[in-house]
């Protein structure tokens, strides 16, 4: 690929790259530095880029991912937190873990969005990253696995776990506004729901 | 079906990851056995839409960052060869060359005055003189030109402007008041500086409504006819034109008729769309 062609292709995705950097770093200045580092590294590695049908975006995200976690690893001086330790351990999917089923269509979406945003911001970086790649960038499991450098099974379990946490948060909201989740048994639901206004 | 396998099937169905006939059939069977599975898939899809809405809002890349990156990428270009005048061996050689230059300058001067319309520009600026662009092109670095283009067009401009790979060197950038008040980029062929190319760029919003280039459509490549008097200037004859985003491009190459293919390649490198050329009379 010619140098100019590469630059055109790469710069087209700057908004996506910047959005990813912003969600990972949660700081505009750090995000800007990360994006610049990503593009310079991409330029130096331009000759190694090969189009495999997914475009240049997954490749740029992988460079960004690696650059971000290299910085994180360097910044970590003490032992990791207990939560992080257990988080890593519990990557494996727990058998029989149900996916809550409830009708989100009846919820007030503005209220949901605010709660959803808070819930996402409370997730670990790995979960936020997988949600962004899946939910916003529309990437397939295989692409996400390549970007994050983990097996597809790990991506599926991270996505499942992240969605489970979000679903639980939204399920709590549904109960607050008086909606009954379908997979909660009737005894529990009658104990926890507010009184029927009618 | 095992609980784990069932949950994974629902996840993958919601994410469009079921690809084989067997997987799709297994999901259909599960749907038939358990209506809750269909609800779960819909909930996951609604959740995805909500995540997209919450996380996917437009982000504005800081203007300073975009410019910084473009400059840094341009600065990463190969370092040019040290100019001749800095090389040690040049000094004594320069003296001899200077004498020869004095001897030959009168011959050259008389030749030029007989062969170009404006001797002030010299043969190296034929296009410049014909278009009315002042000959005082300032040879600028790619960095400076990138900055000028970004200042003028902002994020509308994302195309590269280097034609190095096609044998043309970028020589300078200037405002061209004669050509739609555009920015003009000047190129010279590496192997023959007498062969030049100019790319004019103008923001569509700055084009007068009655101008012929106000009617260009995006996605189409145009060529001005050899007899055009559009906009009252003959300089447009044979020029290629196109619109990309909010920028209109006009491109002229000083080349022979047998190099039409090369001209097309140059224009496409600068962003001209593929396809048949539409003639502008």
Short mmCIF file of C-alpha atoms in Angstrom, two decimals:
data_model
loop_
_atom_site.label_atom_id
_atom_site.label_comp_id
_atom_site.label_asym_id
_atom_site.label_seq_id
_atom_site.Cartn_x
_atom_site.Cartn_y
_atom_site.Cartn_z
CA UNK A 1 0.00 0.00 0.00
CA UNK A 2 1.27 3.45 -0.91
CA UNK A 3 2.09 5.80 1.94
CA UNK A 4 -0.46 8.40 0.90
CA UNK A 5 -3.17 5.81 0.52
CA UNK A 6 -2.37 4.50 3.98
CA UNK A 7 -2.57 7.98 5.52
CA UNK A 8 -5.94 8.64 3.91
CA UNK A 9 -7.32 5.31 5.15
CA UNK A 10 -5.97 5.74 8.66
CA UNK A 11 -7.06 9.36 9.17
CA UNK A 12 -10.63 8.53 8.12
CA UNK A 13 -11.07 6.64 11.40
CA UNK A 14 -9.70 9.26 13.73
CA UNK A 15 -13.09 9.87 15.37
CA UNK A 16 -13.51 6.17 16.21
CA UNK A 17 -9.94 5.92 17.46
CA UNK A 18 -10.33 9.03 19.58
CA UNK A 19 -13.64 7.78 21.00
CA UNK A 20 -12.01 4.49 22.00
CA UNK A 21 -9.07 6.33 23.58
CA UNK A 22 -11.46 8.59 25.50
CA UNK A 23 -13.39 5.63 26.91
CA UNK A 24 -10.21 3.81 27.89
CA UNK A 25 -8.35 6.71 29.45
CA UNK A 26 -11.39 8.72 30.63
CA UNK A 27 -9.29 11.87 30.24
CA UNK A 28 -9.23 14.08 27.15
CA UNK A 29 -5.54 14.97 27.32
CA UNK A 30 -4.48 11.37 27.87
CA UNK A 31 -6.76 10.32 25.03
CA UNK A 32 -5.14 12.86 22.68
CA UNK A 33 -1.66 11.61 23.58
CA UNK A 34 -2.76 8.01 23.10
CA UNK A 35 -4.27 8.77 19.69
CA UNK A 36 -1.13 10.53 18.52
CA UNK A 37 1.02 7.64 19.72
CA UNK A 38 -1.29 5.22 17.93
CA UNK A 39 -1.06 7.02 14.60
CA UNK A 40 2.70 7.38 14.74
CA UNK A 41 3.09 3.70 15.57
CA UNK A 42 0.67 2.84 12.79
CA UNK A 43 2.68 4.90 10.34
CA UNK A 44 5.92 3.19 11.35
CA UNK A 45 4.24 -0.19 10.90
CA UNK A 46 2.37 0.78 7.74
CA UNK A 47 4.29 -1.67 5.60
CA UNK A 48 3.10 -4.53 7.76
CA UNK A 49 -0.58 -3.67 7.36
CA UNK A 50 -2.48 -6.08 5.15
CA UNK A 51 -6.11 -5.68 4.24
CA UNK A 52 -8.08 -8.75 5.36
CA UNK A 53 -11.59 -7.53 4.61
CA UNK A 54 -12.16 -5.80 7.93
CA UNK A 55 -10.47 -2.59 6.87
CA UNK A 56 -7.82 -0.69 8.74
CA UNK A 57 -9.97 0.10 11.79
CA UNK A 58 -9.40 -3.18 13.72
CA UNK A 59 -5.67 -2.82 13.10
CA UNK A 60 -5.66 0.73 14.47
CA UNK A 61 -7.69 -0.39 17.50
CA UNK A 62 -5.17 -3.13 18.20
CA UNK A 63 -2.30 -0.64 18.16
CA UNK A 64 -4.32 1.63 20.44
CA UNK A 65 -5.15 -1.27 22.77
CA UNK A 66 -1.50 -2.31 23.03
CA UNK A 67 -0.30 1.25 23.56
CA UNK A 68 -2.86 1.84 26.30
CA UNK A 69 -2.13 -1.32 28.26
CA UNK A 70 1.62 -0.83 27.93
CA UNK A 71 1.16 2.52 29.65
CA UNK A 72 -1.09 0.95 32.29
CA UNK A 73 1.45 -1.80 32.98
CA UNK A 74 4.23 0.75 33.35
CA UNK A 75 2.11 2.90 35.66
CA UNK A 76 1.28 -0.01 37.96
CA UNK A 77 3.88 -0.20 40.68
CA UNK A 78 2.07 -1.93 43.53
CA UNK A 79 0.15 -5.21 43.67
CA UNK A 80 -3.16 -5.36 41.81
CA UNK A 81 -6.35 -4.96 43.82
CA UNK A 82 -8.21 -7.94 45.17
CA UNK A 83 -11.15 -7.06 42.93
CA UNK A 84 -8.90 -7.02 39.86
CA UNK A 85 -7.37 -10.33 40.96
CA UNK A 86 -10.76 -11.98 41.29
CA UNK A 87 -11.95 -10.33 38.14
CA UNK A 88 -9.18 -12.02 36.21
CA UNK A 89 -9.90 -15.33 37.88
CA UNK A 90 -13.58 -15.24 37.13
CA UNK A 91 -13.17 -14.91 33.36
CA UNK A 92 -14.62 -18.38 32.88
CA UNK A 93 -18.34 -18.50 32.26
CA UNK A 94 -20.31 -19.87 35.19
CA UNK A 95 -22.51 -22.75 34.01
CA UNK A 96 -26.20 -22.13 34.29
CA UNK A 97 -25.86 -18.36 34.72
CA UNK A 98 -29.15 -17.11 33.30
CA UNK A 99 -29.56 -14.09 31.10
CA UNK A 100 -32.30 -11.96 32.68
CA UNK A 101 -35.27 -11.60 30.37
CA UNK A 102 -37.35 -8.47 30.65
CA UNK A 103 -39.14 -6.12 28.35
CA UNK A 104 -37.00 -3.02 28.01
CA UNK A 105 -39.40 -1.46 25.53
CA UNK A 106 -41.64 -0.28 28.34
CA UNK A 107 -38.89 1.67 30.08
CA UNK A 108 -38.32 5.41 29.90
CA UNK A 109 -35.27 5.42 27.63
CA UNK A 110 -33.90 8.75 28.82
CA UNK A 111 -33.87 7.44 32.35
CA UNK A 112 -32.36 4.15 31.17
CA UNK A 113 -29.62 5.87 29.23
CA UNK A 114 -28.47 7.79 32.28
CA UNK A 115 -28.47 4.67 34.45
CA UNK A 116 -26.83 2.66 31.67
CA UNK A 117 -24.10 5.24 31.27
CA UNK A 118 -23.39 5.15 35.02
CA UNK A 119 -23.35 1.37 34.96
CA UNK A 120 -20.93 1.28 32.03
CA UNK A 121 -18.64 3.80 33.69
CA UNK A 122 -18.53 1.55 36.75
CA UNK A 123 -17.27 -1.41 34.75
CA UNK A 124 -13.64 -2.45 34.53
CA UNK A 125 -11.61 -1.20 31.55
CA UNK A 126 -11.69 -4.59 29.83
CA UNK A 127 -15.48 -4.75 30.01
CA UNK A 128 -15.87 -1.18 28.79
CA UNK A 129 -13.54 -1.89 25.91
CA UNK A 130 -15.38 -5.03 24.83
CA UNK A 131 -18.73 -3.21 25.04
CA UNK A 132 -17.43 -0.38 22.89
CA UNK A 133 -15.99 -2.70 20.25
CA UNK A 134 -19.17 -4.80 20.23
CA UNK A 135 -21.88 -2.21 20.74
CA UNK A 136 -20.54 0.86 18.95
CA UNK A 137 -17.96 -0.35 16.48
CA UNK A 138 -20.09 -3.38 15.53
CA UNK A 139 -17.17 -5.80 15.56
CA UNK A 140 -17.46 -9.56 15.51
CA UNK A 141 -16.10 -11.73 18.31
CA UNK A 142 -13.15 -12.76 16.19
CA UNK A 143 -12.15 -9.16 15.47
CA UNK A 144 -12.52 -8.19 19.13
CA UNK A 145 -10.41 -11.19 20.15
CA UNK A 146 -7.65 -10.15 17.75
CA UNK A 147 -7.72 -6.57 19.00
CA UNK A 148 -7.67 -7.49 22.67
CA UNK A 149 -5.23 -10.36 22.20
CA UNK A 150 -7.35 -12.97 23.98
CA UNK A 151 -9.23 -16.10 22.84
CA UNK A 152 -12.75 -15.78 21.39
CA UNK A 153 -14.10 -17.70 24.39
CA UNK A 154 -12.72 -15.01 26.71
CA UNK A 155 -14.39 -12.31 24.63
CA UNK A 156 -17.72 -14.13 24.85
CA UNK A 157 -17.42 -14.50 28.60
CA UNK A 158 -16.40 -10.86 29.11
CA UNK A 159 -19.32 -9.74 26.95
CA UNK A 160 -21.70 -12.04 28.77
CA UNK A 161 -20.47 -10.80 32.15
CA UNK A 162 -20.57 -7.13 31.14
CA UNK A 163 -24.07 -7.46 29.70
CA UNK A 164 -25.15 -9.37 32.77
CA UNK A 165 -24.02 -6.52 35.01
CA UNK A 166 -25.78 -3.97 32.84
CA UNK A 167 -28.92 -6.07 32.62
CA UNK A 168 -28.95 -6.41 36.38
CA UNK A 169 -28.68 -2.63 36.76
CA UNK A 170 -31.51 -2.10 34.31
CA UNK A 171 -33.52 -4.85 35.97
CA UNK A 172 -33.18 -2.97 39.27
CA UNK A 173 -34.41 0.14 37.49
CA UNK A 174 -37.33 -1.81 36.05
CA UNK A 175 -38.29 -2.94 39.54
CA UNK A 176 -38.00 0.62 40.82
CA UNK A 177 -40.51 1.82 38.24
CA UNK A 178 -42.80 -1.13 38.93
CA UNK A 179 -41.99 -3.56 36.10
CA UNK A 180 -41.61 -7.27 36.83
CA UNK A 181 -38.65 -9.13 35.17
CA UNK A 182 -39.88 -12.37 33.60
CA UNK A 183 -37.20 -14.67 35.01
CA UNK A 184 -37.70 -13.66 38.66
CA UNK A 185 -39.87 -16.19 40.47
CA UNK A 186 -43.28 -15.00 41.58
CA UNK A 187 -42.60 -15.28 45.33
CA UNK A 188 -39.55 -13.08 45.12
CA UNK A 189 -41.19 -10.63 42.80
CA UNK A 190 -44.24 -10.17 45.00
CA UNK A 191 -41.95 -9.56 47.97
CA UNK A 192 -39.85 -6.92 46.20
CA UNK A 193 -42.19 -4.99 43.96
CA UNK A 194 -43.78 -1.73 45.07
CA UNK A 195 -47.54 -1.77 45.73
CA UNK A 196 -49.75 -1.75 42.67
CA UNK A 197 -51.10 1.81 42.37
CA UNK A 198 -54.45 0.47 41.25
CA UNK B 1 -29.63 -28.64 25.55
CA UNK B 2 -27.10 -27.83 28.24
CA UNK B 3 -27.65 -24.49 29.98
CA UNK B 4 -24.23 -23.08 29.01
CA UNK B 5 -24.65 -24.09 25.38
CA UNK B 6 -28.15 -22.58 25.38
CA UNK B 7 -26.95 -19.26 26.77
CA UNK B 8 -24.10 -19.10 24.28
CA UNK B 9 -26.53 -19.86 21.44
CA UNK B 10 -28.76 -16.99 22.51
CA UNK B 11 -25.78 -14.64 22.84
CA UNK B 12 -24.44 -15.56 19.44
CA UNK B 13 -27.85 -15.33 17.80
CA UNK B 14 -28.36 -11.85 19.21
CA UNK B 15 -24.91 -10.80 17.95
CA UNK B 16 -25.33 -12.23 14.47
CA UNK B 17 -22.59 -14.78 15.07
CA UNK B 18 -24.52 -17.87 13.98
CA UNK B 19 -23.08 -18.73 10.62
CA UNK B 20 -23.51 -22.41 9.87
CA UNK B 21 -26.75 -24.13 8.88
CA UNK B 22 -26.43 -26.42 11.90
CA UNK B 23 -26.13 -23.52 14.34
CA UNK B 24 -29.11 -21.71 12.82
CA UNK B 25 -31.19 -24.91 12.93
CA UNK B 26 -30.23 -25.48 16.57
CA UNK B 27 -31.34 -21.95 17.41
CA UNK B 28 -34.64 -22.38 15.56
CA UNK B 29 -35.29 -25.57 17.54
CA UNK B 30 -34.51 -23.83 20.80
CA UNK B 31 -36.81 -20.93 19.89
CA UNK B 32 -39.62 -23.40 19.21
CA UNK B 33 -39.05 -25.07 22.58
CA UNK B 34 -38.62 -21.90 24.62
CA UNK B 35 -40.32 -18.59 23.72
CA UNK B 36 -38.25 -16.95 26.46
CA UNK B 37 -35.21 -17.44 24.23
CA UNK B 38 -36.72 -15.08 21.65
CA UNK B 39 -37.37 -12.50 24.37
CA UNK B 40 -33.79 -12.87 25.59
CA UNK B 41 -32.44 -12.27 22.08
CA UNK B 42 -34.59 -9.17 21.67
CA UNK B 43 -33.52 -7.85 25.06
CA UNK B 44 -29.86 -8.31 24.13
CA UNK B 45 -30.44 -6.46 20.86
CA UNK B 46 -32.18 -3.61 22.65
CA UNK B 47 -29.34 -3.49 25.12
CA UNK B 48 -26.88 -3.27 22.22
CA UNK B 49 -28.85 -0.40 20.73
CA UNK B 50 -28.80 1.36 24.10
CA UNK B 51 -25.04 0.83 24.48
CA UNK B 52 -24.54 2.21 20.98
CA UNK B 53 -26.62 5.24 21.86
CA UNK B 54 -24.83 5.89 25.14
CA UNK B 55 -21.26 5.18 24.04
CA UNK B 56 -21.49 5.98 20.35
CA UNK B 57 -22.35 9.66 20.51
CA UNK B 58 -20.36 11.87 18.18
CA UNK B 59 -17.03 12.88 19.58
CA UNK B 60 -15.24 15.89 18.26
CA UNK B 61 -11.58 15.27 17.69
CA UNK B 62 -9.82 18.38 19.02
CA UNK B 63 -8.68 20.49 16.06
CA UNK B 64 -5.26 20.81 17.62
CA UNK B 65 -4.90 17.02 17.83
CA UNK B 66 -5.83 16.45 14.20
CA UNK B 67 -3.38 19.09 13.07
CA UNK B 68 -0.70 17.72 15.39
CA UNK B 69 -1.09 14.24 13.97
CA UNK B 70 -1.07 15.42 10.35
CA UNK B 71 2.06 17.41 10.96
CA UNK B 72 3.72 14.54 12.76
CA UNK B 73 2.85 12.16 9.91
CA UNK B 74 4.16 14.59 7.33
CA UNK B 75 7.29 15.10 9.40
CA UNK B 76 7.90 11.38 9.35
CA UNK B 77 8.61 11.64 5.60
CA UNK B 78 12.15 10.72 4.44
CA UNK B 79 14.76 13.38 5.15
CA UNK B 80 15.67 15.19 1.93
CA UNK B 81 19.16 14.94 0.49
CA UNK B 82 21.50 17.69 1.75
CA UNK B 83 21.24 20.69 -0.58
CA UNK B 84 24.08 21.01 -3.04
CA UNK B 85 25.27 24.33 -1.67
CA UNK B 86 26.07 22.77 1.67
CA UNK B 87 28.35 20.10 0.33
CA UNK B 88 32.06 20.70 0.84
CA UNK B 89 33.07 19.93 -2.70
CA UNK B 90 30.67 22.52 -4.02
CA UNK B 91 32.77 25.58 -3.13
CA UNK B 92 35.58 25.31 -5.68
CA UNK B 93 33.23 23.75 -8.18
CA UNK B 94 30.84 26.59 -7.59
CA UNK B 95 33.39 29.11 -8.76
CA UNK B 96 33.83 27.38 -12.08
CA UNK B 97 30.10 26.94 -12.41
CA UNK B 98 29.58 30.62 -11.74
CA UNK B 99 31.81 31.59 -14.62
CA UNK B 100 30.02 29.26 -16.96
CA UNK B 101 26.73 30.66 -15.76
CA UNK B 102 27.76 34.19 -16.60
CA UNK B 103 28.84 33.12 -20.04
CA UNK B 104 25.68 31.27 -20.71
CA UNK B 105 23.12 33.58 -19.13
CA UNK B 106 22.81 35.91 -22.08
CA UNK B 107 22.14 32.99 -24.38
CA UNK B 108 19.53 31.62 -22.01
CA UNK B 109 17.96 35.03 -21.56
CA UNK B 110 17.56 35.55 -25.27
CA UNK B 111 16.11 32.06 -25.64
CA UNK B 112 13.53 32.63 -22.92
CA UNK B 113 12.39 35.97 -24.17
CA UNK B 114 11.60 34.38 -27.52
CA UNK B 115 9.70 31.40 -26.12
CA UNK B 116 7.51 32.37 -23.15
CA UNK B 117 4.84 34.97 -22.78
CA UNK B 118 6.35 36.46 -19.65
CA UNK B 119 10.11 36.31 -19.18
CA UNK B 120 9.73 37.25 -15.52
CA UNK B 121 8.45 33.74 -14.78
CA UNK B 122 10.81 31.74 -16.93
CA UNK B 123 10.12 28.36 -18.45
CA UNK B 124 9.81 26.72 -15.04
CA UNK B 125 6.54 28.51 -14.31
CA UNK B 126 4.59 28.18 -17.50
CA UNK B 127 1.40 27.19 -15.77
CA UNK B 128 1.92 29.86 -13.18
CA UNK B 129 2.19 32.59 -15.78
CA UNK B 130 -0.81 31.39 -17.79
CA UNK B 131 -3.04 31.19 -14.75
CA UNK B 132 -1.97 34.53 -13.43
CA UNK B 133 -0.57 33.04 -10.26
CA UNK B 134 2.46 35.05 -9.18
CA UNK B 135 5.73 33.31 -9.89
CA UNK B 136 7.00 33.82 -6.38
CA UNK B 137 6.09 30.32 -5.34
CA UNK B 138 7.55 29.71 -1.97
CA UNK B 139 8.84 26.18 -1.81
CA UNK B 140 7.28 24.92 1.35
CA UNK B 141 7.63 21.78 3.32
CA UNK B 142 4.84 19.25 3.35
CA UNK B 143 4.33 20.18 7.01
CA UNK B 144 3.56 23.80 6.23
CA UNK B 145 1.27 22.87 3.36
CA UNK B 146 -0.62 20.43 5.57
CA UNK B 147 -1.14 23.18 8.10
CA UNK B 148 -2.34 25.63 5.45
CA UNK B 149 -4.78 23.09 4.03
CA UNK B 150 -6.10 22.27 7.45
CA UNK B 151 -6.48 25.95 8.36
CA UNK B 152 -8.40 26.55 5.14
CA UNK B 153 -10.58 23.47 4.94
CA UNK B 154 -10.51 21.98 8.41
CA UNK B 155 -11.70 18.43 8.76
CA UNK B 156 -13.30 18.61 5.28
CA UNK B 157 -9.86 17.95 3.88
CA UNK B 158 -8.56 14.49 4.60
CA UNK B 159 -6.89 13.60 1.31
CA UNK B 160 -3.13 13.46 1.00
CA UNK B 161 -1.60 15.72 -1.62
CA UNK B 162 1.72 14.04 -2.27
CA UNK B 163 2.33 12.81 -5.81
CA UNK B 164 5.86 11.69 -5.02
CA UNK B 165 4.99 8.09 -5.72
CA UNK B 166 3.90 9.11 -9.22
CA UNK B 167 7.04 11.04 -10.06
CA UNK B 168 5.87 14.55 -9.22
CA UNK B 169 7.45 16.69 -6.51
CA UNK B 170 5.37 19.07 -4.46
CA UNK B 171 6.87 22.54 -4.87
CA UNK B 172 4.61 25.03 -3.13
CA UNK B 173 1.18 26.29 -2.21
CA UNK B 174 -0.36 29.71 -2.83
CA UNK B 175 -3.64 31.57 -2.83
CA UNK B 176 -4.84 31.92 -6.42
CA UNK B 177 -7.20 34.86 -6.71
CA UNK B 178 -7.59 34.25 -10.45
CA UNK B 179 -8.96 30.73 -10.09
CA UNK B 180 -12.08 30.89 -7.95
CA UNK B 181 -10.08 32.36 -5.07
CA UNK B 182 -8.69 28.90 -4.48
CA UNK B 183 -5.61 27.42 -2.92
CA UNK B 184 -3.23 26.21 -5.61
CA UNK B 185 -0.73 23.40 -5.13
CA UNK B 186 2.16 23.31 -7.57
CA UNK B 187 4.01 20.18 -8.65
CA UNK B 188 6.92 19.50 -10.96
CA UNK B 189 7.85 16.23 -12.55
CA UNK B 190 10.95 14.85 -10.82
CA UNK B 191 12.63 13.85 -14.04
CA UNK B 192 11.54 16.94 -16.00
CA UNK B 193 10.80 20.15 -14.08
CA UNK B 194 9.38 21.59 -17.26
CA UNK B 195 6.39 19.31 -16.83
CA UNK B 196 4.16 20.69 -14.17
CA UNK B 197 0.84 20.08 -12.52
CA UNK B 198 -1.45 22.30 -10.49
CA UNK B 199 -4.26 21.34 -8.16
CA UNK B 200 -6.71 24.10 -7.29
CA UNK B 201 -8.92 23.60 -4.25
CA UNK B 202 -11.87 25.73 -3.25
CA UNK B 203 -14.56 25.37 -0.59
CA UNK B 204 -17.89 24.83 -2.29
CA UNK B 205 -19.55 27.44 -0.12
CA UNK B 206 -17.15 30.05 -1.53
CA UNK B 207 -18.06 29.39 -5.16
CA UNK B 208 -20.44 31.85 -6.80
CA UNK B 209 -23.83 30.30 -7.62
CA UNK B 210 -23.52 31.11 -11.33
CA UNK B 211 -20.08 29.53 -11.69
CA UNK B 212 -19.78 26.38 -13.77
CA UNK B 213 -18.13 24.55 -10.90
CA UNK B 214 -21.09 25.27 -8.63
CA UNK B 215 -22.95 22.55 -10.52
CA UNK B 216 -20.50 19.72 -9.94
CA UNK B 217 -21.87 16.66 -8.19
CA UNK B 218 -19.97 14.51 -5.75
CA UNK B 219 -18.83 11.14 -6.97
CA UNK B 220 -18.44 12.20 -10.60
CA UNK B 221 -15.25 13.04 -12.45
CA UNK B 222 -15.44 15.89 -14.93
CA UNK B 223 -13.25 17.25 -17.69
CA UNK B 224 -13.50 20.69 -19.24
CA UNK B 225 -13.65 20.51 -23.02
CA UNK B 226 -10.75 21.72 -25.13
CA UNK B 227 -12.81 24.67 -26.31
CA UNK B 228 -14.44 25.71 -23.06
CA UNK B 229 -14.77 29.33 -22.14
CA UNK B 230 -16.49 28.47 -18.89
CA UNK B 231 -16.06 31.17 -16.29
CA UNK B 232 -14.31 33.26 -18.92
CA UNK B 233 -10.95 31.56 -18.66
CA UNK B 234 -9.14 29.33 -21.12
CA UNK B 235 -6.95 27.91 -18.39
CA UNK B 236 -9.72 25.45 -17.61
CA UNK B 237 -9.46 23.71 -21.01
CA UNK B 238 -8.68 20.05 -20.54
CA UNK B 239 -8.65 20.34 -16.76
CA UNK B 240 -10.15 17.59 -14.63
CA UNK B 241 -12.57 18.53 -11.86
CA UNK B 242 -14.42 16.81 -9.08
CA UNK B 243 -16.08 17.48 -5.79
CA UNK B 244 -15.32 15.53 -2.64
CA UNK B 245 -17.02 16.48 0.59
CA UNK B 246 -17.33 20.24 0.58
CA UNK B 247 -14.21 20.85 -1.50
CA UNK B 248 -14.06 21.30 -5.26
CA UNK B 249 -10.85 20.24 -6.99
CA UNK B 250 -9.55 21.30 -10.39
CA UNK B 251 -6.46 19.60 -11.73
CA UNK B 252 -4.25 20.41 -14.65
CA UNK B 253 -1.20 18.54 -15.85
CA UNK B 254 1.23 19.90 -18.35
CA UNK B 255 1.73 16.68 -20.25
CA UNK B 256 1.51 15.24 -23.73
CA UNK B 257 -1.61 13.61 -25.16
CA UNK B 258 -0.08 10.13 -24.82
CA UNK B 259 0.00 10.50 -21.06
CA UNK B 260 -3.73 10.64 -20.43
CA UNK B 261 -3.50 7.47 -18.39
CA UNK B 262 -0.80 9.02 -16.20
CA UNK B 263 -2.95 12.13 -15.73
CA UNK B 264 -5.87 9.94 -14.63
CA UNK B 265 -3.64 8.14 -12.12
CA UNK B 266 -2.41 11.41 -10.70
CA UNK B 267 -5.95 12.75 -10.37
CA UNK B 268 -7.20 9.60 -8.66
CA UNK B 269 -4.29 9.78 -6.24
CA UNK B 270 -5.61 13.22 -5.32
CA UNK B 271 -9.12 11.92 -4.78
CA UNK B 272 -10.82 12.04 -8.19
CA UNK B 273 -13.57 9.42 -8.35
CA UNK B 274 -13.31 6.50 -10.74
CA UNK B 275 -15.61 6.23 -13.70
CA UNK B 276 -16.35 7.87 -17.02
CA UNK B 277 -15.52 11.51 -17.34
CA UNK B 278 -18.40 13.91 -17.87
CA UNK B 279 -17.53 16.75 -20.19
CA UNK B 280 -18.09 20.33 -19.18
CA UNK B 281 -18.61 22.28 -22.40
#
